[in-house]
Short mmCIF file of C-alpha atoms and ligand atoms in Angstrom, two decimals:
data_model
loop_
_atom_site.label_atom_id
_atom_site.label_comp_id
_atom_site.label_asym_id
_atom_site.label_seq_id
_atom_site.Cartn_x
_atom_site.Cartn_y
_atom_site.Cartn_z
CA MET K 22 -3.83 -22.65 20.74
CA ASP K 23 -4.10 -26.05 22.40
CA ASP K 24 -1.07 -26.91 24.54
CA THR K 25 0.07 -29.91 22.48
CA ARG K 26 0.55 -27.69 19.42
CA ARG K 27 2.50 -24.91 21.16
CA PRO K 28 6.00 -24.67 19.64
CA ALA K 29 8.54 -25.77 22.24
CA ASP K 30 11.76 -24.10 21.13
CA LEU K 31 12.94 -21.10 19.11
CA GLY K 32 13.33 -23.11 15.90
CA ALA K 33 9.78 -24.43 16.19
CA VAL K 34 8.42 -20.95 16.93
CA HIS K 35 10.12 -19.57 13.81
CA THR K 36 8.79 -22.39 11.63
CA ALA K 37 5.28 -22.08 13.05
CA LEU K 38 5.03 -18.32 12.64
CA TRP K 39 6.11 -18.48 8.99
CA GLN K 40 3.62 -21.31 8.40
CA GLU K 41 0.83 -19.12 9.76
CA LEU K 42 2.00 -16.14 7.68
CA THR K 43 2.13 -18.28 4.54
CA ARG K 44 -1.43 -19.50 5.15
CA ALA K 45 -2.90 -16.08 5.83
CA PRO K 46 -3.18 -14.68 2.26
CA HIS K 47 -5.10 -17.79 1.15
CA ASP K 48 -7.52 -17.88 4.10
CA LYS K 49 -10.10 -15.08 4.21
CA HIS K 50 -10.77 -15.86 7.89
CA HIS K 51 -7.14 -15.83 9.00
CA GLU K 52 -6.65 -12.97 11.46
CA TRP K 53 -3.18 -12.33 10.07
CA ARG K 54 -4.62 -11.52 6.63
CA THR K 55 -5.17 -7.89 7.64
CA PRO K 56 -2.14 -6.56 9.55
CA VAL K 57 -1.46 -2.93 10.38
CA LEU K 58 1.41 -1.35 8.46
CA ALA K 59 3.16 1.42 10.39
CA THR K 60 5.44 3.86 8.58
CA VAL K 61 7.18 7.16 9.26
CA ASP K 62 5.54 10.27 7.85
CA GLU K 63 7.36 12.28 5.19
CA ASP K 64 8.95 14.84 7.51
CA GLY K 65 9.95 12.17 10.03
CA GLN K 66 7.94 13.83 12.82
CA ALA K 67 5.29 11.18 13.44
CA ALA K 68 4.30 7.59 12.90
CA ASP K 69 1.46 6.69 10.52
CA ALA K 70 -0.40 3.39 10.37
CA ARG K 71 -3.16 1.71 8.41
CA THR K 72 -4.74 -1.69 7.84
CA VAL K 73 -3.61 -3.57 4.72
CA VAL K 74 -4.24 -6.98 3.20
CA LEU K 75 -1.41 -9.49 3.17
CA ARG K 76 -1.28 -10.65 -0.47
CA GLU K 77 1.71 -12.97 -0.79
CA VAL K 78 4.31 -14.47 1.54
CA ASP K 79 7.62 -16.06 0.59
CA ALA K 80 9.00 -17.72 3.72
CA ALA K 81 12.28 -18.78 2.08
CA ALA K 82 13.05 -15.21 0.99
CA ALA K 83 11.52 -13.70 4.16
CA THR K 84 9.40 -11.32 2.09
CA VAL K 85 5.76 -10.37 2.12
CA MET K 86 3.83 -8.50 -0.55
CA LEU K 87 1.11 -5.86 -0.25
CA PHE K 88 -0.91 -3.94 -2.86
CA SER K 89 -1.55 -0.20 -2.86
CA ASP K 90 -2.76 2.63 -5.01
CA ALA K 91 0.45 4.10 -6.43
CA ARG K 92 -0.71 7.61 -5.41
CA ALA K 93 -1.37 6.72 -1.75
CA GLY K 94 0.27 8.70 1.03
CA LYS K 95 2.23 5.71 2.23
CA LEU K 96 4.22 5.59 -1.03
CA ALA K 97 5.38 9.19 -0.57
CA GLN K 98 6.36 8.27 2.99
CA LEU K 99 8.31 5.27 1.75
CA ARG K 100 10.25 7.38 -0.71
CA ALA K 101 11.52 9.40 2.28
CA HIS K 102 11.82 6.49 4.76
CA PRO K 103 11.63 3.04 3.11
CA VAL K 104 11.01 1.27 6.41
CA GLY K 105 7.96 0.04 8.29
CA THR K 106 6.55 -2.36 10.82
CA LEU K 107 3.77 -4.84 10.13
CA VAL K 108 1.75 -5.71 13.24
CA PHE K 109 -0.39 -8.84 13.40
CA TRP K 110 -2.62 -10.17 16.20
CA SER K 111 -4.40 -13.52 16.28
CA LYS K 112 -6.80 -14.28 19.13
CA ARG K 113 -7.01 -17.89 17.98
CA LEU K 114 -3.24 -18.36 18.29
CA GLY K 115 -2.75 -15.86 21.13
CA TRP K 116 0.13 -14.49 19.04
CA GLN K 117 1.23 -10.97 18.23
CA LEU K 118 3.81 -10.60 15.50
CA ARG K 119 5.79 -7.49 14.66
CA LEU K 120 7.81 -7.56 11.46
CA ARG K 121 10.36 -4.80 10.95
CA VAL K 122 10.61 -4.43 7.19
CA GLN K 123 12.42 -2.60 4.43
CA LEU K 124 9.79 -1.59 1.88
CA GLN K 125 10.15 -1.18 -1.84
CA ALA K 126 7.33 0.15 -4.02
CA GLN K 127 7.05 -1.11 -7.60
CA THR K 128 4.78 0.55 -10.16
CA ASP K 129 5.97 -1.12 -13.35
CA GLY K 130 7.68 -4.26 -14.55
CA LEU K 131 6.55 -7.84 -14.93
CA ALA K 132 5.76 -8.41 -11.24
CA VAL K 133 3.29 -5.49 -11.35
CA SER K 134 1.74 -6.18 -14.75
CA SER K 135 1.18 -9.90 -14.08
CA ARG K 136 -0.69 -9.18 -10.85
CA TRP K 137 -2.65 -6.28 -12.37
CA ALA K 138 -3.68 -8.52 -15.29
CA ARG K 139 -5.36 -10.86 -12.76
CA LEU K 140 -6.72 -8.15 -10.49
CA LYS K 141 -8.28 -5.96 -13.20
CA LEU K 142 -10.88 -8.66 -13.93
CA SER K 143 -12.12 -8.57 -10.31
CA PRO K 144 -14.28 -6.02 -8.42
CA ALA K 145 -11.17 -5.13 -6.37
CA ALA K 146 -9.79 -3.39 -9.48
CA GLN K 147 -12.06 -0.42 -8.58
CA ASP K 148 -9.69 0.34 -5.70
CA TYR K 149 -7.03 1.34 -8.23
CA LEU K 150 -9.18 3.00 -10.90
CA SER K 151 -10.34 6.17 -9.18
CA PRO K 152 -9.48 9.35 -11.08
CA LEU K 153 -8.71 10.96 -7.71
CA ALA K 154 -5.81 9.93 -5.49
CA PRO K 155 -6.50 8.37 -2.05
CA GLY K 156 -6.74 11.07 0.61
CA GLU K 157 -7.74 13.86 -1.82
CA THR K 158 -10.49 16.19 -0.58
CA LEU K 159 -13.94 15.65 -2.11
CA THR K 160 -16.06 18.68 -2.97
CA SER K 161 -19.28 16.79 -2.12
CA ALA K 162 -20.32 13.78 -0.02
CA PRO K 163 -19.19 10.40 -1.39
CA SER K 164 -21.87 8.71 -3.53
CA SER K 165 -22.31 5.00 -4.16
CA GLU K 166 -22.00 5.67 -7.88
CA ALA K 167 -18.61 4.59 -9.14
CA PRO K 168 -16.61 7.50 -10.59
CA SER K 169 -15.70 7.17 -14.25
CA PRO K 170 -12.60 5.04 -14.13
CA VAL K 171 -9.24 6.00 -15.51
CA GLU K 172 -7.83 3.94 -18.35
CA ARG K 173 -4.97 2.28 -16.54
CA GLY K 174 -5.04 1.31 -12.89
CA HIS K 175 -2.87 3.18 -10.40
CA PHE K 176 -1.64 -0.10 -9.06
CA ALA K 177 1.55 -0.65 -7.06
CA LEU K 178 3.19 -3.52 -5.26
CA LEU K 179 4.87 -3.06 -1.91
CA LEU K 180 7.57 -5.63 -1.34
CA ALA K 181 8.53 -5.95 2.31
CA GLN K 182 11.83 -7.59 3.20
CA VAL K 183 11.68 -8.80 6.79
CA GLN K 184 14.68 -7.63 8.84
CA SER K 185 13.56 -8.66 12.28
CA THR K 186 10.65 -10.52 13.84
CA ASP K 187 9.24 -10.00 17.31
CA TRP K 188 6.84 -12.77 18.40
CA LEU K 189 4.74 -12.55 21.56
CA GLU K 190 2.56 -15.37 22.83
CA LEU K 191 -0.09 -14.69 25.45
CA HIS K 192 -0.79 -17.83 27.49
CA ARG K 193 -2.43 -18.53 30.84
CA GLU K 194 0.64 -20.49 32.01
CA GLY K 195 3.02 -17.66 31.17
CA HIS K 196 3.63 -15.37 28.25
CA ARG K 197 6.61 -15.90 25.93
CA ARG K 198 8.43 -13.54 23.60
CA ALA K 199 11.16 -14.18 21.05
CA ARG K 200 13.20 -12.11 18.59
CA PHE K 201 14.58 -13.34 15.27
CA ASP K 202 17.00 -11.15 13.33
CA SER K 203 20.36 -11.18 11.55
CA THR K 204 22.15 -11.88 14.82
CA GLY K 205 20.09 -15.03 15.48
CA ALA K 206 17.19 -16.07 17.68
CA ARG K 207 16.66 -15.42 21.37
CA TRP K 208 14.00 -15.40 24.09
CA LEU K 209 13.04 -12.01 25.53
CA VAL K 210 11.21 -10.95 28.64
CA PRO K 211 7.59 -10.49 27.49
C1 FMN Q 23 -9.70 -4.24 6.06
C2 FMN Q 23 -8.91 -3.22 5.27
C3 FMN Q 23 -8.03 -3.63 4.32
C4 FMN Q 23 -7.28 -2.71 3.59
N1 FMN Q 23 -6.38 -3.15 2.67
C5 FMN Q 23 -5.58 -2.26 2.03
C6 FMN Q 23 -4.55 -2.71 1.15
O1 FMN Q 23 -4.32 -3.91 0.95
N2 FMN Q 23 -3.77 -1.77 0.57
C7 FMN Q 23 -3.97 -0.44 0.78
O2 FMN Q 23 -3.21 0.36 0.20
N3 FMN Q 23 -4.93 0.02 1.59
C8 FMN Q 23 -5.74 -0.86 2.22
N4 FMN Q 23 -6.73 -0.42 3.07
C9 FMN Q 23 -6.92 1.05 3.22
C10 FMN Q 23 -5.82 1.60 4.14
O3 FMN Q 23 -6.08 1.23 5.47
C11 FMN Q 23 -5.69 3.11 4.00
O4 FMN Q 23 -6.90 3.73 4.34
C12 FMN Q 23 -5.27 3.52 2.60
O5 FMN Q 23 -4.28 2.65 2.10
C13 FMN Q 23 -4.70 4.94 2.57
O6 FMN Q 23 -3.62 5.00 3.48
P1 FMN Q 23 -2.34 5.93 3.22
O7 FMN Q 23 -2.89 7.29 2.94
O8 FMN Q 23 -1.58 5.84 4.48
O9 FMN Q 23 -1.59 5.37 2.05
C14 FMN Q 23 -7.47 -1.32 3.81
C15 FMN Q 23 -8.37 -0.91 4.80
C16 FMN Q 23 -9.08 -1.84 5.52
C17 FMN Q 23 -10.03 -1.35 6.57
#
């Protein structure tokens, strides 16, 4: 990021990071469009993590939305431990962002059906139409032929409520790190 646009104080950092997050779902080239979502596995013995697409961001509510197959492993993990961390890195900005979130999966209701109504007309609908659940063992090598789809998509929303934000800026004149949570905003040693 060029020096004139670097946020100078904690308030400006907070505003700028939410602006970038809000842009990311609408910009296919935004590096923050594909964060890593880390969760706790079902028995609480290990971390798990995977890339996801950031679908919607509501800065005022401090929420972000993701899509998933309702049968995916991460949903079982969230039933046991409804917490996670979303990790973003942007080389362009020189910013890493870690969002500690509470996660809620939704598989029915208006929020789900309105998004599925839009999605089912697009090629991405295939992601939610497989007769087999994600992670199931295949008895033969995957083929490029699409499996016969199920009637209704196994589509779920993951609503992430941001509890705390850890921002790290890498910069040649000195790195900076800040934390934003319910107790306020503060600078941290990078
Ligand atoms: C670029 C990219 C984007 C992805 N986006 C999503 C997504 O938005 N939602 C999702 O559930 N999985 C997405 N995946 C697949 C996940 O990384 C993961 O393989 C899948 O969700 C199964 O993970 P789980 O068993 O932990 O649930 C994406 C993978 C890649 C490489």
